Short mmCIF file of C-alpha atoms in Angstrom, two decimals:
data_model
loop_
_atom_site.label_atom_id
_atom_site.label_comp_id
_atom_site.label_asym_id
_atom_site.label_seq_id
_atom_site.Cartn_x
_atom_site.Cartn_y
_atom_site.Cartn_z
CA MET Z 199 7.67 16.80 -4.41
CA GLY Z 200 5.17 19.51 -5.27
CA VAL Z 201 2.98 21.52 -2.82
CA ARG Z 202 -0.16 19.56 -3.67
CA LYS Z 203 1.58 16.22 -3.12
CA ILE Z 204 2.95 17.31 0.21
CA LEU Z 205 -0.41 18.51 1.39
CA ALA Z 206 -2.00 15.24 0.12
CA ARG Z 207 0.56 13.18 2.02
CA MET Z 208 0.01 15.16 5.23
CA ARG Z 209 -3.74 14.61 4.94
CA GLN Z 210 -3.30 10.90 4.88
CA GLY Z 211 -4.00 10.69 8.67
CA GLY Z 212 -7.49 11.76 8.11
CA ASP Z 213 -7.84 13.43 11.50
CA GLY Z 214 -7.27 17.10 10.57
CA GLU Z 215 -3.81 17.31 12.16
CA HIS Z 216 -2.37 18.82 9.06
CA GLN Z 217 -4.69 21.88 9.50
CA ILE Z 218 -3.19 22.46 12.88
CA VAL Z 219 0.31 22.13 11.61
CA LEU Z 220 -0.46 24.68 8.81
CA ASN Z 221 -2.32 27.06 11.20
CA ARG Z 222 0.80 26.89 13.58
CA LEU Z 223 3.14 28.04 10.65
CA VAL Z 224 0.72 30.87 9.65
CA ILE Z 225 0.29 32.06 13.29
CA ALA Z 226 4.06 32.13 13.85
CA CYS Z 227 4.60 34.25 10.72
CA ILE Z 228 1.66 36.68 11.68
CA VAL Z 229 3.11 37.04 15.25
CA GLN Z 230 6.53 37.88 13.78
CA ILE Z 231 4.93 40.50 11.51
CA TYR Z 232 3.07 41.99 14.44
CA LEU Z 233 6.36 42.26 16.46
CA LEU Z 234 7.99 43.99 13.54
CA GLY Z 235 5.04 46.35 13.20
CA ILE Z 236 5.01 47.44 16.85
CA TYR Z 237 8.76 48.01 16.69
CA LEU Z 238 8.41 50.19 13.58
CA TYR Z 239 5.64 52.00 15.46
CA GLY Z 240 7.97 52.61 18.37
CA ALA Z 241 6.20 50.63 21.00
CA ILE Z 242 9.11 48.28 21.76
CA THR Z 243 12.97 48.70 21.60
CA LEU Z 244 15.31 46.79 19.28
CA GLY Z 245 16.46 44.71 22.15
CA ARG Z 246 12.91 43.62 23.08
CA LEU Z 247 12.23 43.02 19.37
CA CYS Z 248 15.18 40.66 19.29
CA GLY Z 249 14.21 38.84 22.32
CA LEU Z 250 10.59 38.31 21.39
CA SER Z 251 11.65 37.43 17.92
CA ALA Z 252 13.99 34.72 19.27
CA ILE Z 253 10.97 33.17 21.08
CA CYS Z 254 8.81 33.39 17.86
CA GLY Z 255 11.70 32.01 15.81
CA THR Z 256 12.18 29.00 18.05
CA PHE Z 257 8.54 28.27 17.98
CA LEU Z 258 8.56 28.53 14.16
CA LEU Z 259 11.49 26.14 13.98
CA GLY Z 260 9.58 23.62 16.13
CA ALA Z 261 6.60 24.13 13.95
CA ILE Z 262 8.60 23.27 10.96
CA ALA Z 263 10.09 20.18 12.67
CA ILE Z 264 6.55 19.01 13.49
CA ALA Z 265 5.41 19.55 9.92
CA VAL Z 266 8.27 17.45 8.69
CA ALA Z 267 7.48 14.71 11.20
CA LEU Z 268 3.89 14.66 9.90
CA LEU Z 269 5.19 14.49 6.32
CA LEU Z 270 7.38 11.55 7.09
CA TRP Z 271 4.96 9.69 9.30
CA PRO Z 272 1.48 10.76 8.36
CA ARG Z 273 -0.37 8.20 10.48
CA PRO Z 274 -2.15 9.49 13.49
CA SER Z 275 0.05 9.74 16.55
CA GLN Z 276 -1.31 10.40 20.13
CA ALA Z 277 2.27 11.17 21.34
CA ARG Z 278 2.74 13.81 18.54
CA ARG Z 279 -0.57 15.41 19.43
CA ILE Z 280 0.22 15.80 23.12
CA LEU Z 281 3.68 17.19 22.16
CA GLN Z 282 2.14 19.80 19.89
CA LEU Z 283 -0.41 20.75 22.47
CA GLY Z 284 2.21 21.35 25.08
CA TRP Z 285 4.42 23.16 22.47
CA ASP Z 286 1.58 25.52 21.41
CA LEU Z 287 0.34 26.48 24.84
CA GLY Z 288 3.84 26.63 26.41
CA PHE Z 289 5.21 28.96 23.82
CA LEU Z 290 2.08 31.07 23.79
CA SER Z 291 2.21 31.52 27.52
CA LEU Z 292 5.93 32.28 27.31
CA GLY Z 293 5.17 34.99 24.70
CA MET Z 294 2.44 36.41 26.84
CA HIS Z 295 4.76 36.65 29.79
CA GLN Z 296 7.72 38.19 27.97
CA GLY Z 297 5.55 40.40 25.89
CA ARG Z 298 3.75 42.01 28.82
CA ILE Z 299 1.30 44.52 27.75
CA ASP Z 300 2.31 43.97 24.14
CA GLY Z 301 1.40 40.38 24.42
CA ILE Z 302 -2.29 41.03 25.21
CA PRO Z 303 -3.27 40.60 21.43
CA LEU Z 304 -2.10 37.00 21.76
CA TYR Z 305 -4.96 36.05 24.08
CA PRO Z 306 -7.41 34.89 21.28
CA ILE Z 307 -4.88 32.41 20.24
CA TYR Z 308 -5.52 30.49 23.45
CA LEU Z 309 -9.11 29.92 22.31
CA TRP Z 310 -7.95 29.09 18.81
CA VAL Z 311 -5.68 26.33 20.17
CA ILE Z 312 -8.14 24.98 22.63
CA LEU Z 313 -11.12 24.82 20.18
CA GLY Z 314 -8.95 23.55 17.38
CA TYR Z 315 -7.80 20.56 19.30
CA GLY Z 316 -11.24 19.86 20.70
CA PHE Z 317 -13.11 19.85 17.30
CA ARG Z 318 -10.46 17.82 15.64
CA PHE Z 319 -9.43 15.34 18.27
CA GLY Z 320 -12.40 15.08 20.68
CA LEU Z 321 -13.54 15.90 24.20
CA THR Z 322 -10.44 14.59 25.99
CA TYR Z 323 -8.27 17.09 24.05
CA ILE Z 324 -10.52 20.12 24.57
CA ALA Z 325 -10.59 19.35 28.35
CA ALA Z 326 -6.78 19.07 28.55
CA ALA Z 327 -6.21 22.08 26.44
CA ALA Z 328 -8.62 24.16 28.42
CA VAL Z 329 -6.90 23.27 31.74
CA LEU Z 330 -3.37 23.78 30.33
CA GLY Z 331 -4.42 27.03 28.51
CA ALA Z 332 -6.03 28.67 31.59
CA SER Z 333 -3.10 27.54 33.80
CA GLY Z 334 -0.54 28.87 31.35
CA PHE Z 335 -2.36 32.15 31.07
CA VAL Z 336 -2.51 32.60 34.80
CA LEU Z 337 1.21 31.82 35.23
CA ALA Z 338 2.14 34.08 32.36
CA VAL Z 339 0.41 37.30 33.40
CA HIS Z 340 -0.45 36.99 37.19
CA ASP Z 341 2.57 39.19 38.18
CA LEU Z 342 2.07 41.90 35.57
CA PRO Z 343 0.77 45.21 36.93
CA VAL Z 344 -1.74 45.67 34.08
CA TRP Z 345 -3.52 42.56 35.09
CA ARG Z 346 -3.35 43.24 38.90
CA ASP Z 347 -4.94 46.64 38.34
CA THR Z 348 -7.81 45.11 36.41
CA GLY Z 349 -8.72 41.99 38.57
CA TYR Z 350 -12.20 41.52 37.20
CA LEU Z 351 -10.94 41.59 33.67
CA PHE Z 352 -8.18 39.12 34.52
CA ALA Z 353 -10.70 36.77 36.24
CA GLY Z 354 -13.21 37.09 33.33
CA LEU Z 355 -10.55 36.14 30.82
CA VAL Z 356 -9.47 33.09 32.87
CA ILE Z 357 -13.15 32.00 33.17
CA GLY Z 358 -13.66 32.54 29.43
CA LEU Z 359 -10.86 29.98 28.86
CA LEU Z 360 -12.78 27.43 30.78
CA ILE Z 361 -16.47 28.34 29.97
CA ILE Z 362 -16.15 28.69 26.21
CA PRO Z 363 -14.41 25.23 25.78
CA LEU Z 364 -17.07 23.70 28.17
CA TYR Z 365 -19.88 25.05 26.00
CA SER Z 366 -18.05 23.98 22.86
CA ALA Z 367 -17.65 20.42 24.31
CA SER Z 368 -21.47 20.11 24.39
CA LEU Z 369 -21.59 21.10 20.78
CA ILE Z 370 -18.82 18.63 19.82
CA ARG Z 371 -20.78 15.95 21.63
CA PHE Z 372 -23.90 16.73 19.72
CA LEU Z 373 -22.10 16.91 16.41
CA SER Z 374 -20.48 13.55 17.12
CA ASP Z 375 -23.73 11.88 17.97
CA THR Z 376 -25.25 13.35 14.82
CA ARG Z 377 -22.41 12.15 12.68
CA ARG Z 378 -22.50 8.69 14.17
CA ARG Z 379 -26.25 8.29 13.51
CA ALA Z 380 -25.75 9.60 9.88
CA GLU Z 381 -22.94 6.95 9.43
CA GLU Z 382 -25.15 4.20 10.85
CA ALA Z 383 -27.94 5.29 8.49
CA SER Z 384 -25.50 5.31 5.60
CA ARG Z 385 -24.12 1.87 6.44
CA ALA Z 386 -27.79 0.56 6.75
CA LYS Z 387 -28.53 1.99 3.25
CA THR Z 388 -25.42 0.55 1.81
CA LEU Z 389 -26.17 -2.91 3.14
CA PHE Z 390 -29.70 -2.77 1.92
CA LEU Z 391 -28.52 -1.77 -1.47
CA ALA Z 392 -25.90 -4.52 -1.60
CA SER Z 393 -28.39 -7.17 -0.34
CA VAL Z 394 -31.16 -6.30 -2.80
CA SER Z 395 -28.73 -5.91 -5.68
CA HIS Z 396 -27.18 -9.32 -4.99
CA GLU Z 397 -30.63 -10.98 -4.75
CA LEU Z 398 -31.81 -9.38 -8.07
CA ARG Z 399 -28.68 -10.32 -9.97
CA THR Z 400 -29.17 -14.05 -9.88
CA PRO Z 401 -32.60 -14.25 -11.45
CA LEU Z 402 -31.79 -11.48 -13.84
CA ASN Z 403 -28.72 -13.44 -15.15
CA ALA Z 404 -31.11 -16.34 -15.65
CA VAL Z 405 -33.41 -14.18 -17.71
CA ILE Z 406 -30.48 -12.87 -19.87
CA GLY Z 407 -29.21 -16.35 -20.42
CA MET Z 408 -32.47 -17.79 -21.39
CA GLY Z 409 -32.87 -14.82 -23.77
CA ARG Z 410 -29.62 -15.72 -25.36
CA LEU Z 411 -30.52 -19.37 -25.75
CA LEU Z 412 -34.02 -18.37 -27.16
CA GLY Z 413 -32.30 -16.06 -29.69
CA GLU Z 414 -30.36 -19.15 -31.00
CA SER Z 415 -33.53 -21.04 -31.81
CA ALA Z 416 -35.65 -20.84 -34.89
CA LEU Z 417 -37.47 -17.50 -34.74
CA ASP Z 418 -39.09 -15.20 -37.21
CA THR Z 419 -38.01 -11.58 -37.58
CA GLU Z 420 -40.53 -10.16 -35.18
CA GLN Z 421 -39.83 -12.65 -32.45
CA ARG Z 422 -36.05 -12.14 -32.90
CA ASP Z 423 -36.48 -8.38 -32.36
CA MET Z 424 -38.50 -9.21 -29.14
CA VAL Z 425 -35.75 -11.34 -27.84
CA ARG Z 426 -33.10 -8.63 -28.58
CA THR Z 427 -35.24 -6.13 -26.69
CA ILE Z 428 -35.46 -8.56 -23.76
CA ARG Z 429 -31.63 -9.08 -23.73
CA ALA Z 430 -30.93 -5.40 -24.08
CA ALA Z 431 -33.28 -4.42 -21.21
CA GLY Z 432 -31.80 -7.24 -19.02
CA THR Z 433 -28.19 -6.25 -19.69
CA SER Z 434 -29.09 -2.63 -19.00
CA LEU Z 435 -30.70 -3.45 -15.82
CA LEU Z 436 -27.75 -5.75 -14.83
CA GLY Z 437 -25.37 -2.79 -15.38
CA MET Z 438 -27.39 -0.68 -13.07
CA ILE Z 439 -27.31 -3.29 -10.39
CA GLU Z 440 -23.54 -3.71 -10.87
CA ASP Z 441 -23.14 0.01 -10.34
CA LEU Z 442 -25.11 -0.16 -7.10
CA LEU Z 443 -22.98 -3.07 -5.84
CA ASP Z 444 -19.78 -1.17 -6.63
CA PHE Z 445 -21.15 2.01 -5.03
CA SER Z 446 -22.07 0.14 -1.90
CA ARG Z 447 -18.61 -1.45 -1.71
CA ILE Z 448 -16.94 1.91 -2.03
CA GLU Z 449 -19.22 3.49 0.55
CA ASP Z 450 -18.49 0.64 2.97
CA GLY Z 451 -14.74 0.77 2.40
CA ARG Z 452 -14.64 -2.69 0.90
CA MET Z 453 -13.16 -1.84 -2.43
CA PRO Z 454 -9.51 -2.71 -2.06
CA VAL Z 455 -6.68 -1.60 -4.49
CA ARG Z 456 -4.73 -4.85 -5.47
CA ALA Z 457 -1.48 -4.41 -7.32
CA ARG Z 458 -0.49 -7.12 -9.76
CA PRO Z 459 1.39 -7.26 -13.09
CA PHE Z 460 -0.79 -6.76 -16.14
CA ALA Z 461 -0.51 -5.92 -19.88
CA LEU Z 462 -1.89 -2.57 -20.70
CA LEU Z 463 -2.88 -3.57 -24.29
CA SER Z 464 -4.81 -6.51 -22.91
CA VAL Z 465 -6.95 -4.31 -20.82
CA LEU Z 466 -7.49 -1.82 -23.77
CA ASN Z 467 -8.34 -4.81 -26.00
CA GLU Z 468 -11.03 -6.00 -23.51
CA VAL Z 469 -12.59 -2.58 -23.19
CA ARG Z 470 -12.78 -2.23 -26.94
CA ARG Z 471 -14.22 -5.74 -27.40
CA ILE Z 472 -16.95 -5.08 -24.85
CA VAL Z 473 -18.05 -1.61 -25.95
CA GLY Z 474 -17.53 -2.56 -29.58
CA VAL Z 475 -20.79 -4.47 -29.59
CA ALA Z 476 -22.85 -1.30 -28.84
CA ALA Z 477 -20.63 0.72 -31.11
CA HIS Z 478 -21.26 -1.74 -34.02
CA ASP Z 479 -24.93 -1.36 -33.61
CA LYS Z 480 -24.66 2.41 -33.89
CA ARG Z 481 -22.03 2.23 -36.64
CA LEU Z 482 -19.46 4.12 -34.56
CA GLN Z 483 -15.71 3.97 -34.96
CA ILE Z 484 -13.67 2.91 -31.96
CA CYS Z 485 -10.03 4.31 -31.91
CA ILE Z 486 -7.22 3.45 -29.60
CA HIS Z 487 -4.22 5.76 -29.26
CA VAL Z 488 -1.14 4.60 -27.28
CA THR Z 489 2.01 6.78 -27.25
CA ALA Z 490 5.23 5.02 -28.07
CA ARG Z 491 6.75 5.92 -24.75
CA THR Z 492 3.96 4.22 -22.84
CA PRO Z 493 5.05 1.00 -21.03
CA SER Z 494 3.35 -2.11 -22.21
CA TRP Z 495 3.58 -3.97 -18.86
CA LEU Z 496 2.58 -2.43 -15.52
CA VAL Z 497 1.91 -3.18 -11.94
CA GLY Z 498 -1.39 -1.99 -10.42
CA ASP Z 499 -5.05 -2.82 -10.14
CA ASP Z 500 -5.93 -3.60 -13.71
CA ARG Z 501 -9.50 -4.35 -12.60
CA HIS Z 502 -10.07 -0.84 -11.53
CA VAL Z 503 -8.51 0.53 -14.58
CA ARG Z 504 -10.67 -1.60 -16.75
CA ASP Z 505 -13.79 -0.67 -14.84
CA ILE Z 506 -13.10 2.91 -15.23
CA LEU Z 507 -12.39 2.69 -18.98
CA LEU Z 508 -15.47 0.49 -19.49
CA ASN Z 509 -17.68 3.11 -17.87
CA LEU Z 510 -16.23 6.04 -19.68
CA ALA Z 511 -16.16 4.29 -23.06
CA GLY Z 512 -19.66 2.87 -22.45
CA ASN Z 513 -21.00 6.42 -21.78
CA ALA Z 514 -19.13 7.73 -24.84
CA VAL Z 515 -20.85 5.21 -27.08
CA LYS Z 516 -24.23 5.72 -25.36
CA PHE Z 517 -24.21 9.50 -25.77
CA THR Z 518 -22.77 9.53 -29.38
CA GLU Z 519 -25.07 8.90 -32.38
CA ARG Z 520 -22.56 9.37 -35.05
CA GLY Z 521 -18.74 9.67 -35.40
CA HIS Z 522 -16.17 7.97 -33.16
CA VAL Z 523 -15.05 7.24 -29.68
CA VAL Z 524 -11.30 7.50 -28.90
CA ILE Z 525 -9.41 5.92 -26.06
CA ALA Z 526 -5.91 7.52 -25.60
CA VAL Z 527 -3.16 6.54 -23.23
CA ASP Z 528 0.10 8.33 -22.49
CA GLY Z 529 2.64 7.26 -19.95
CA ALA Z 530 6.04 8.53 -18.87
CA ALA Z 531 8.56 7.67 -16.07
CA LEU Z 532 8.35 9.98 -13.08
CA PRO Z 533 11.34 11.38 -11.32
CA GLY Z 534 10.56 9.73 -8.02
CA GLY Z 535 10.00 6.32 -9.65
CA GLY Z 536 6.96 4.76 -11.19
CA VAL Z 537 5.04 5.67 -14.30
CA GLY Z 538 2.53 8.48 -14.68
CA LEU Z 539 -0.33 7.52 -16.80
CA ARG Z 540 -2.94 9.73 -18.38
CA PHE Z 541 -6.06 8.17 -19.96
CA GLU Z 542 -8.51 9.99 -22.14
CA VAL Z 543 -11.82 8.95 -23.51
CA SER Z 544 -13.24 11.32 -26.15
CA ASP Z 545 -16.34 11.23 -28.24
CA SER Z 546 -18.16 13.24 -30.88
CA GLY Z 547 -21.57 13.04 -29.04
CA ILE Z 548 -24.05 15.52 -27.34
CA GLY Z 549 -21.51 17.14 -25.10
CA ILE Z 550 -22.16 18.53 -21.63
CA PRO Z 551 -23.24 22.03 -20.82
CA GLU Z 552 -20.65 23.98 -18.81
CA ALA Z 553 -22.97 24.59 -15.93
CA ALA Z 554 -23.52 20.78 -15.48
CA GLN Z 555 -19.97 19.68 -15.90
CA GLN Z 556 -19.21 19.41 -12.08
CA ARG Z 557 -22.69 17.84 -11.32
CA VAL Z 558 -21.97 14.77 -13.50
CA PHE Z 559 -19.52 13.41 -10.89
CA GLU Z 560 -22.15 13.49 -8.15
CA THR Z 561 -24.07 10.47 -7.18
CA PHE Z 562 -27.47 9.72 -8.84
CA THR Z 563 -26.96 12.76 -11.10
CA GLN Z 564 -27.13 13.29 -14.77
CA ALA Z 565 -26.33 16.52 -16.77
CA ASP Z 566 -30.06 17.24 -17.00
CA ASP Z 567 -33.32 15.31 -16.54
CA SER Z 568 -33.80 14.84 -20.24
CA VAL Z 569 -30.65 12.57 -20.25
CA ILE Z 570 -32.48 10.04 -18.14
CA ASP Z 571 -35.51 10.10 -20.35
CA ARG Z 572 -33.51 9.60 -23.50
CA PHE Z 573 -30.58 7.37 -22.43
CA GLY Z 574 -31.48 5.93 -18.97
CA GLY Z 575 -28.89 5.06 -16.47
CA THR Z 576 -28.48 5.40 -12.54
CA GLY Z 577 -26.23 8.50 -12.41
CA LEU Z 578 -23.64 6.41 -10.38
CA GLY Z 579 -21.08 5.54 -13.06
CA LEU Z 580 -18.99 8.69 -13.12
CA ALA Z 581 -19.16 8.96 -9.26
CA ILE Z 582 -17.80 5.43 -8.97
CA CYS Z 583 -15.16 6.19 -11.52
CA ARG Z 584 -13.89 9.27 -9.59
CA ARG Z 585 -13.90 7.37 -6.31
CA LEU Z 586 -11.95 4.50 -7.97
CA VAL Z 587 -9.45 7.01 -9.18
CA ASP Z 588 -9.21 8.67 -5.76
CA LEU Z 589 -8.55 5.15 -4.34
CA MET Z 590 -5.59 4.79 -6.67
CA GLY Z 591 -4.28 8.23 -5.73
CA GLY Z 592 -5.14 9.93 -9.04
CA GLU Z 593 -7.13 12.72 -10.45
CA MET Z 594 -10.14 12.91 -12.81
CA GLY Z 595 -11.76 15.56 -14.92
CA LEU Z 596 -13.40 16.44 -18.14
CA ARG Z 597 -13.52 18.85 -21.14
CA SER Z 598 -16.72 19.30 -23.09
CA LEU Z 599 -18.47 21.60 -25.46
CA GLU Z 600 -22.28 21.13 -25.79
CA GLY Z 601 -23.13 19.54 -29.19
CA GLN Z 602 -19.45 18.83 -30.01
CA GLY Z 603 -18.52 15.98 -27.72
CA SER Z 604 -16.68 15.35 -24.48
CA THR Z 605 -13.39 14.22 -23.16
CA PHE Z 606 -13.04 12.44 -19.83
CA TRP Z 607 -9.56 12.08 -18.49
CA PHE Z 608 -7.94 10.58 -15.40
CA THR Z 609 -4.32 10.28 -14.18
CA ILE Z 610 -2.81 7.55 -12.03
CA ARG Z 611 0.64 6.40 -10.91
CA LEU Z 612 1.63 2.88 -11.47
CA GLN Z 613 4.99 0.86 -11.59
CA GLU Z 614 6.40 -0.59 -14.60
CA ALA Z 615 6.64 -4.47 -14.71
CA ALA Z 616 9.00 -6.81 -16.31
CA PRO Z 617 7.43 -8.75 -19.27
CA ALA Z 618 8.27 -12.07 -17.70
CA SER Z 619 6.25 -11.21 -14.54
CA VAL Z 620 2.96 -10.80 -16.40
CA PRO Z 621 0.71 -13.90 -16.14
CA PRO Z 622 0.10 -15.69 -19.52
CA ALA Z 623 -3.72 -14.98 -19.07
CA SER Z 624 -2.76 -11.24 -19.25
CA ALA Z 625 -0.85 -11.58 -22.43
CA SER Z 626 -2.12 -9.05 -24.92
CA PRO Z 627 -3.46 -10.03 -28.28
CA PRO Z 628 -3.11 -7.50 -31.06
CA LEU Z 629 -5.47 -4.52 -30.81
CA ALA Z 630 -6.67 -5.07 -34.29
CA SER Z 631 -6.03 -7.40 -37.16
CA PRO Z 632 -4.15 -6.14 -40.08
CA ALA Z 633 -7.33 -5.93 -42.13
CA SER Z 634 -9.01 -3.76 -39.63
CA ALA Z 635 -6.10 -1.60 -38.25
CA SER Z 636 -4.51 1.21 -40.00
CA PRO Z 637 -1.93 3.66 -38.78
CA THR Z 638 -3.00 7.21 -38.91
CA SER Z 639 -1.39 10.48 -38.08
CA ALA Z 640 -1.65 11.36 -34.35
CA PRO Z 641 -3.15 14.60 -33.22
CA ALA Z 642 -0.82 17.33 -32.01
CA ALA Z 643 -1.96 16.83 -28.43
CA TRP Z 644 -0.49 13.31 -28.43
CA PRO Z 645 3.05 13.40 -30.08
CA GLY Z 646 4.59 10.17 -31.01
CA LEU Z 647 1.26 8.30 -31.05
CA VAL Z 648 0.82 4.86 -32.35
CA LEU Z 649 -2.85 4.86 -33.48
CA LEU Z 650 -4.73 1.69 -34.20
CA THR Z 651 -8.17 2.23 -35.61
CA ARG Z 652 -10.93 -0.45 -35.52
CA ASN Z 653 -14.25 -0.10 -37.34
CA ALA Z 654 -16.68 -1.71 -34.91
#
């Protein structure tokens, strides 16, 4: 398991506990380096170095054990938090006591621990940490001459361990209230978007349906062009409304990931068929690349995969005036089980300036204002795609050169399915008929590719 996957698993609790775990490991290493430094400087003997290093080493072993526990059970645990709080302040006080005057530099760690627990876990923890920290500090140093001779300094440090967390608690309360109000406003906005979008969708579907029926009646050329314009405008508006609905579901946490068996080629064929209508009007070529090692039957949320590919392929067609759009898929078995899939959607369109490549994944954002004027859109599609990929535990990015086209990619991890488990409705028709499909040499970046090309 790589470092990034370990960190991602530790973050699954979502409460910031992994940050405390990592800070604990870093602090233990820094303290050990400090002890070695004062020994080399001649401030402590070898015997004291060994004794203090034993305390620090024990603390480090405990920190590693807590990190392993968080890795194995990443869900929030109040018992684990309490154990960590006692472990941190207990060993810190022990180190202060045994270090004597050489332990004075450890004092700021008290505030680090107290404030860290408070800002991550709330007011109860900052109060408990402040009381435990102040008590531990008093017990650790009250009998040391250096503190008895400087009573005012000692009292000031103890008061600081209580007053600073008390003031911080008021800030935490203010930040919590502000965050709660912001979340309520966001939920109200999301509910409004969902309600309005749903109410608009019903009459709009009626307009599109009537336009389709009108187009099948006896019309002259000018009237038929008008009907096509009505249907195109209605379909475009319906797509924007669907984006708003998807965005509101994701924002509200109501976009589940449902795993079920499906045929990969069936999903690709559906995407090609839908975007092929617009591609045909622009005389663009739609190509599908699938590597020979990619499994044909998978277990995962095929609806999310289809929606992401539809959005990316639809954008590719929209921003390409001539040339082609390529949908490429590569999959390989992973050591820990499952299949790692990489999807790429490439086009020969207008491309994206380097300065705008990160902005395109933000909500209600296009590469520049002229894109909205020329092509329309809500600026939500790519933001929704990235969030869907995140929901499935994957990553998403892009490569682009302005004026030369773009490639959007995403990676996800799915399971391989047995062919018999795939429902008949998901059975995959051929990607292209013999008349329209022709094998072509694969690009070097996709070794062993089976390429089917369809002229839309």
